[in-house]
Amino acid sequence: MADLQTYSHDAGWKNTVLRGLLYLVLILFAAYYLFPLIVMISTSLKSLDEIREGSLISLPRVVTFDAWNYAWNEACVGVECTGIKVYFWNSVKMAIPAVLISTFLGAINGYALTKWRFKGANIVFALLLFGCFIPFQVVLLPMSQVLGKLGLASSTPGLVMVHVVYGLCFTTLFFRNYYVSIPDELVKAATIDGAGFFTIFWRIILPISTPIIVVSVIWQFTQIWNDFLFGASFASGENAPMTVALNNIVNTTTGVKQYNVDMAAALLTGLPTLLVYVLAGKYFVRGLTAGSVKG
Amino acid sequence: MASLTLDKVRKAFGPVEVLKEINLAIEDGEFLVLVGPSGCGKSTLLNLIAGLESSTGGEIRIGDRVINDVHPKDRNIAMVFQSYALYPNMTVRKNITFGLEIRGVSAQERDKAVADVAKLLQIEPLLDRKPSQLSGGQRQRVAMGRALVRDPDIFLFDEPLSNLDAKLRVDMRTEIKKLHQRLGSTIVYVTHDQIEAMTLASRIAVMKGGILQQFDTPQNIYERPNNMFVAGFIGSPSMNFVDATLIDNGGKLAVSIERDGGPITLPLFEAPESYKAYVGKKVVFGIRPEGLTHKRTGSDEPGSQYVNFDSKVEVIEPTGADTMTVIDIAGKEIVARVRPDRAPTPGESMTFSADMSQISLFDPETELRI
Amino acid sequence: MGASQSTESNLTARIQRHLSKIVVAPSFAASLFFVYGFILWTGYMAFSKSRMLPVWDWAGLRQYERLWQMERWHVAIENLLIFGGLFIVTCLIIGCLLAVLLDQRIRAEGALRTIFLYPMALSFIVTGTVWKWLLNPGLGLESMMHDFGWTSFKFDWLVNSDMAIYTVVIAAVWQASGFVMAMFLAALRGVDQDIIRAAYMDGASLPRIYFGIIIPSIRPVFLSAIVVLAHLAVKSFDLVIALTGGGPGYASDLPATFMYTMAFQRNQLGVGAASAMMMLATVMAIIVPYLYSELRGGKKNG
């Protein structure tokens, strides 16, 4: 990497000033990114009176978790006022199977497409990949009809199916790109040793796939947990995911606007993915850049 | 252990013929080396023998058994790969016994097999390590151990030494040779390195463009190459080729080479029948660097196999044991091998002796040996 | 041994070869049906007379005509261009700037990177919700500025028909610029150090090295970033719903919200389908040439 100190022809104080400026700009940007989060947390910990009287950035004089409690247990989503916790579990029930299934299918697809190539494998992959790019608006109408016919409308299994189908392209892309760089000779050696398609997959390929499994799981979890479009289109109602419930809570026009509850609910919704990001961030980045930089 | 026969074996990928009618037969216990430049089809041939690809035509037999349609695991072969292909998530011990485990061999027998092989290859202290913790040479030995433990009829090696550094390569080469002598196994070995081919093989199959160029013992291939390709490929530095005309030099055949200042005439030492048809015609004169030396004692005497001529020296390249001397004859750069203490200075002219008992003549059109 | 065994292992080998296809088949079939089949389905609906319920009578281009006659659709398209353009350009500038700054061997690089990137981990709904609060006319930024003493500061963009779409730009840039930074940083790190050293020995100043050599050499990443951002922009739905609800009225509508409203709330399935097809066409117009050129250029492994 090019860097001020090594490659700058200026010496001494000019350098220090520049470097100071550098840090200043970076800190300003950091503040810009952190500001909303801090406000969110601080607002959620204030009482409504304090919100009205105080200023946006003032920290709470009295820290209260009432808003959080309310959001979790009593907030009204539609006509039900049982809090967002119901929808939290809906999201969990939906996300976990969807993530696991789409990751597994992606793995075995990637394996088959790279280590047991057949005629037309590239076309299959290209067609699969293409599906990643379509705007989902174009499948909403048919999908709602199909789900209706299958009796899966407004249900968690229906939503799981939708996420698996449209997550396949990404997971297959991740695993395929990863397996391409695993030497084919490994499979050849195992073949001569007598192992077949599935044995090689379970005993040799999967055990060395941990990095990409993590990437795929994190990426899929983030996409699926954060999704709103599919949730709103196919599972509004009692099986709605948390994002749909959040939007509902925030955008209801009845009664007094409880900003602290809104913020608490938003934080509750964002915490799972935020936690995943903080704990396993570098894998997340790898997943983000995997598909886009190298097509 | 068994013999291997390749009978009119062909392989095509769609319209592209990668192997064109290969006929080879080796006996039990032979060390066959398939050598040639990249793309010559040697690895494809090895894959056919292993069963990793299927042939488009011809028969492959191990012993008396036709194995064309037999699955690799039932061919009783073992293969060592260029990148060793050790299973990264398993210990050395598990790597070696994986195949046995799939075959249902009992744990007791597996343990014994591993112990025997580990002792033979001196890898006992490595048994509980993972491949990532091993050096290149150690991995190589584990890969061989995995092959040995199957007690196969034939061992297949696919450029196993290419990934090692030069010194290690030489050491491992010797180890493989010793192993062969000790076990007497039938081996098919693929490499692009002609030195490996020469040192290891009992017989060499030189390949180019999917065609078998020559199949013979190393020494025969070296001294009597079938065509210009084989002549230039085997031997380092490679054979010198000079355009010349075969003339009748007062009753004896000689080779005449054009040069500024008058042609060089080199009388031949031996003249087989086949040469007669080329008198007066153009030929390609081939002589290896060790056949062109400083002036030899006795080279002036009649009946000597040495013929002298003078030439200006362009470049000298000392290698320690010899000094390679580059001379220019008729626009072509020729390499001679000169003893260091007789080495000339560039720009000087010197007398060279050509050993005419060690030459080859080739037809300029077909490039075949005359 | 002999014939029967070779037929058996021949059969196993055949099944093995086909096993690969069998394994991939379900995903492939699902893709064919749920992606391509659905596209055709929606396409057909756009050619049908469907309103509240899908109807299969052919209506030619009628739905498209109605679509393009709707002022709301024109507003949506205009908003997409404004939003898309600003969003992409701003993200590129910020992303590139941050990447270059972070490339300077900063001490807290890891922490800073985490801070810049975390918004991408949030749902657009969460982002929309928090920015809706931040830009709240009475209690948000405006009131904060008032508290600071800047009493004439007015920020009612959220409820201002002309400015509502710009609030979406602000929130979207906050969310996605970190991602662009990550892409650029990775690319900057991959630049051949020898070229930089050569330029340095030639006496080039640091800005010169950056603008003249490094940034041009990561041009492909610019393209990737633009494609990804454009794609995000066209798909933007969650953010608008949470931030402005498409309002006031439909002042901040985008094609994505337009489609949803028409199809699921206004009983205009045909028009909704037509707008979806228009969105597809736009995305294809960007993605297809890009993919084509990528595959052409980088076709190494099969």
CSV table of N, CA and C in Angstrom, one decimal, chain A residues 116 182-196 199-200 202-208, chain B residues 47 50 52 71-73 77 79 81-90 94 98-99 101-102 146 150:
chain,number,residue,atom,x,y,z
A,116,TRP,N,-17.2,-32.6,-10.4
A,116,TRP,CA,-17.7,-33.7,-11.2
A,116,TRP,C,-18.4,-33.1,-12.4
A,182,ILE,N,-9.7,-25.8,-5.0
A,182,ILE,CA,-9.3,-27.0,-4.4
A,182,ILE,C,-8.8,-27.9,-5.5
A,183,PRO,N,-7.6,-28.5,-5.4
A,183,PRO,CA,-7.0,-29.2,-6.5
A,183,PRO,C,-7.9,-30.5,-6.8
A,184,ASP,N,-8.1,-30.7,-8.1
A,184,ASP,CA,-8.8,-31.8,-8.5
A,184,ASP,C,-8.2,-33.1,-8.2
A,185,GLU,N,-6.8,-33.1,-8.0
A,185,GLU,CA,-6.1,-34.3,-7.7
A,185,GLU,C,-6.6,-34.9,-6.4
A,186,LEU,N,-7.1,-34.1,-5.5
A,186,LEU,CA,-7.6,-34.6,-4.2
A,186,LEU,C,-8.8,-35.6,-4.5
A,187,VAL,N,-9.6,-35.2,-5.4
A,187,VAL,CA,-10.8,-36.1,-5.8
A,187,VAL,C,-10.3,-37.3,-6.5
A,188,LYS,N,-9.3,-37.1,-7.4
A,188,LYS,CA,-8.7,-38.2,-8.1
A,188,LYS,C,-8.1,-39.3,-7.2
A,189,ALA,N,-7.4,-38.8,-6.2
A,189,ALA,CA,-6.7,-39.7,-5.3
A,189,ALA,C,-7.8,-40.5,-4.5
A,190,ALA,N,-8.8,-39.8,-4.1
A,190,ALA,CA,-9.9,-40.4,-3.3
A,190,ALA,C,-10.6,-41.4,-4.2
A,191,THR,N,-10.8,-41.1,-5.5
A,191,THR,CA,-11.4,-42.1,-6.4
A,191,THR,C,-10.7,-43.3,-6.5
A,192,ILE,N,-9.3,-43.2,-6.6
A,192,ILE,CA,-8.5,-44.4,-6.7
A,192,ILE,C,-8.6,-45.1,-5.4
A,193,ASP,N,-8.7,-44.4,-4.3
A,193,ASP,CA,-8.8,-45.1,-3.0
A,193,ASP,C,-10.1,-45.8,-2.9
A,194,GLY,N,-11.1,-45.5,-3.8
A,194,GLY,CA,-12.3,-46.2,-3.8
A,194,GLY,C,-13.5,-45.4,-3.3
A,195,ALA,N,-13.3,-44.1,-3.0
A,195,ALA,CA,-14.4,-43.4,-2.4
A,195,ALA,C,-15.3,-42.9,-3.6
A,196,GLY,N,-16.6,-42.8,-3.3
A,196,GLY,CA,-17.6,-42.3,-4.3
A,196,GLY,C,-17.9,-40.9,-4.1
A,199,THR,N,-19.2,-40.0,-0.5
A,199,THR,CA,-18.1,-40.2,0.5
A,199,THR,C,-17.1,-39.1,0.4
A,200,ILE,N,-16.6,-38.8,-0.8
A,200,ILE,CA,-15.6,-37.7,-1.0
A,200,ILE,C,-16.2,-36.4,-0.4
A,202,TRP,N,-18.5,-35.9,2.0
A,202,TRP,CA,-18.6,-35.8,3.5
A,202,TRP,C,-17.2,-35.8,4.2
A,203,ARG,N,-16.3,-36.7,3.7
A,203,ARG,CA,-15.1,-37.0,4.4
A,203,ARG,C,-13.9,-36.2,4.0
A,204,ILE,N,-14.0,-35.6,2.8
A,204,ILE,CA,-12.8,-34.9,2.4
A,204,ILE,C,-13.1,-33.4,2.1
A,205,ILE,N,-14.1,-33.2,1.3
A,205,ILE,CA,-14.4,-31.8,0.9
A,205,ILE,C,-15.0,-31.0,2.0
A,206,LEU,N,-16.1,-31.4,2.6
A,206,LEU,CA,-16.7,-30.7,3.7
A,206,LEU,C,-15.8,-30.3,4.8
A,207,PRO,N,-15.0,-31.2,5.3
A,207,PRO,CA,-14.1,-30.9,6.4
A,207,PRO,C,-13.2,-29.7,6.1
A,208,ILE,N,-12.9,-29.5,4.9
A,208,ILE,CA,-12.0,-28.4,4.6
A,208,ILE,C,-12.7,-27.2,4.1
B,47,ASN,N,-3.7,-41.2,-17.0
B,47,ASN,CA,-5.0,-41.2,-16.5
B,47,ASN,C,-5.8,-42.4,-17.1
B,50,ALA,N,-4.9,-45.4,-15.2
B,50,ALA,CA,-5.5,-45.3,-13.9
B,50,ALA,C,-7.0,-45.6,-13.9
B,52,LEU,N,-9.0,-43.0,-14.7
B,52,LEU,CA,-9.6,-41.7,-14.4
B,52,LEU,C,-10.2,-41.1,-15.6
B,71,HIS,N,-13.5,-50.0,-12.9
B,71,HIS,CA,-13.3,-48.8,-12.1
B,71,HIS,C,-11.9,-48.7,-11.5
B,72,PRO,N,-11.4,-47.5,-11.3
B,72,PRO,CA,-10.0,-47.3,-10.8
B,72,PRO,C,-9.8,-48.1,-9.5
B,73,LYS,N,-10.8,-48.2,-8.6
B,73,LYS,CA,-10.5,-48.8,-7.3
B,73,LYS,C,-10.4,-50.3,-7.5
B,77,ILE,N,-4.3,-50.7,-8.8
B,77,ILE,CA,-3.2,-49.7,-9.1
B,77,ILE,C,-3.1,-48.7,-8.0
B,79,MET,N,-1.6,-44.5,-7.3
B,79,MET,CA,-1.1,-43.4,-8.0
B,79,MET,C,-0.5,-42.3,-7.0
B,81,PHE,N,0.6,-38.4,-7.0
B,81,PHE,CA,0.3,-37.2,-7.8
B,81,PHE,C,1.4,-36.1,-7.6
B,82,GLN,N,1.4,-35.2,-8.6
B,82,GLN,CA,2.3,-34.1,-8.6
B,82,GLN,C,2.2,-33.3,-7.3
B,83,SER,N,1.0,-33.0,-6.9
B,83,SER,CA,0.8,-32.2,-5.7
B,83,SER,C,0.5,-33.1,-4.5
B,84,TYR,N,0.8,-34.3,-4.6
B,84,TYR,CA,0.7,-35.3,-3.6
B,84,TYR,C,-0.7,-35.6,-3.2
B,85,ALA,N,-1.6,-34.6,-3.3
B,85,ALA,CA,-3.0,-34.8,-3.1
B,85,ALA,C,-3.3,-35.5,-1.7
B,86,LEU,N,-2.6,-35.1,-0.7
B,86,LEU,CA,-2.9,-35.7,0.6
B,86,LEU,C,-4.2,-35.1,1.2
B,87,TYR,N,-5.0,-35.8,1.9
B,87,TYR,CA,-6.2,-35.3,2.4
B,87,TYR,C,-5.9,-34.4,3.6
B,88,PRO,N,-6.2,-33.1,3.4
B,88,PRO,CA,-5.7,-32.1,4.4
B,88,PRO,C,-6.3,-32.2,5.8
B,89,ASN,N,-7.5,-32.8,5.9
B,89,ASN,CA,-8.1,-32.8,7.2
B,89,ASN,C,-7.8,-34.1,8.0
B,90,MET,N,-7.0,-35.0,7.3
B,90,MET,CA,-6.7,-36.3,8.0
B,90,MET,C,-5.2,-36.3,8.4
B,94,LYS,N,-4.2,-41.6,8.9
B,94,LYS,CA,-5.5,-41.8,8.2
B,94,LYS,C,-5.4,-41.7,6.7
B,98,PHE,N,-6.9,-44.6,4.5
B,98,PHE,CA,-8.2,-44.3,4.0
B,98,PHE,C,-8.7,-45.3,3.0
B,99,GLY,N,-7.9,-45.6,2.0
B,99,GLY,CA,-8.3,-46.5,0.9
B,99,GLY,C,-8.6,-47.9,1.5
B,101,GLU,N,-9.6,-48.5,4.5
B,101,GLU,CA,-10.8,-48.4,5.3
B,101,GLU,C,-12.1,-48.6,4.4
B,102,ILE,N,-12.0,-47.9,3.2
B,102,ILE,CA,-13.1,-48.0,2.3
B,102,ILE,C,-13.3,-49.4,1.8
B,146,ARG,N,1.0,-44.0,0.9
B,146,ARG,CA,-0.4,-44.3,0.6
B,146,ARG,C,-0.5,-45.2,-0.6
B,150,ARG,N,-1.3,-50.1,-0.6
B,150,ARG,CA,-2.3,-50.9,-1.3
B,150,ARG,C,-1.8,-52.1,-2.0
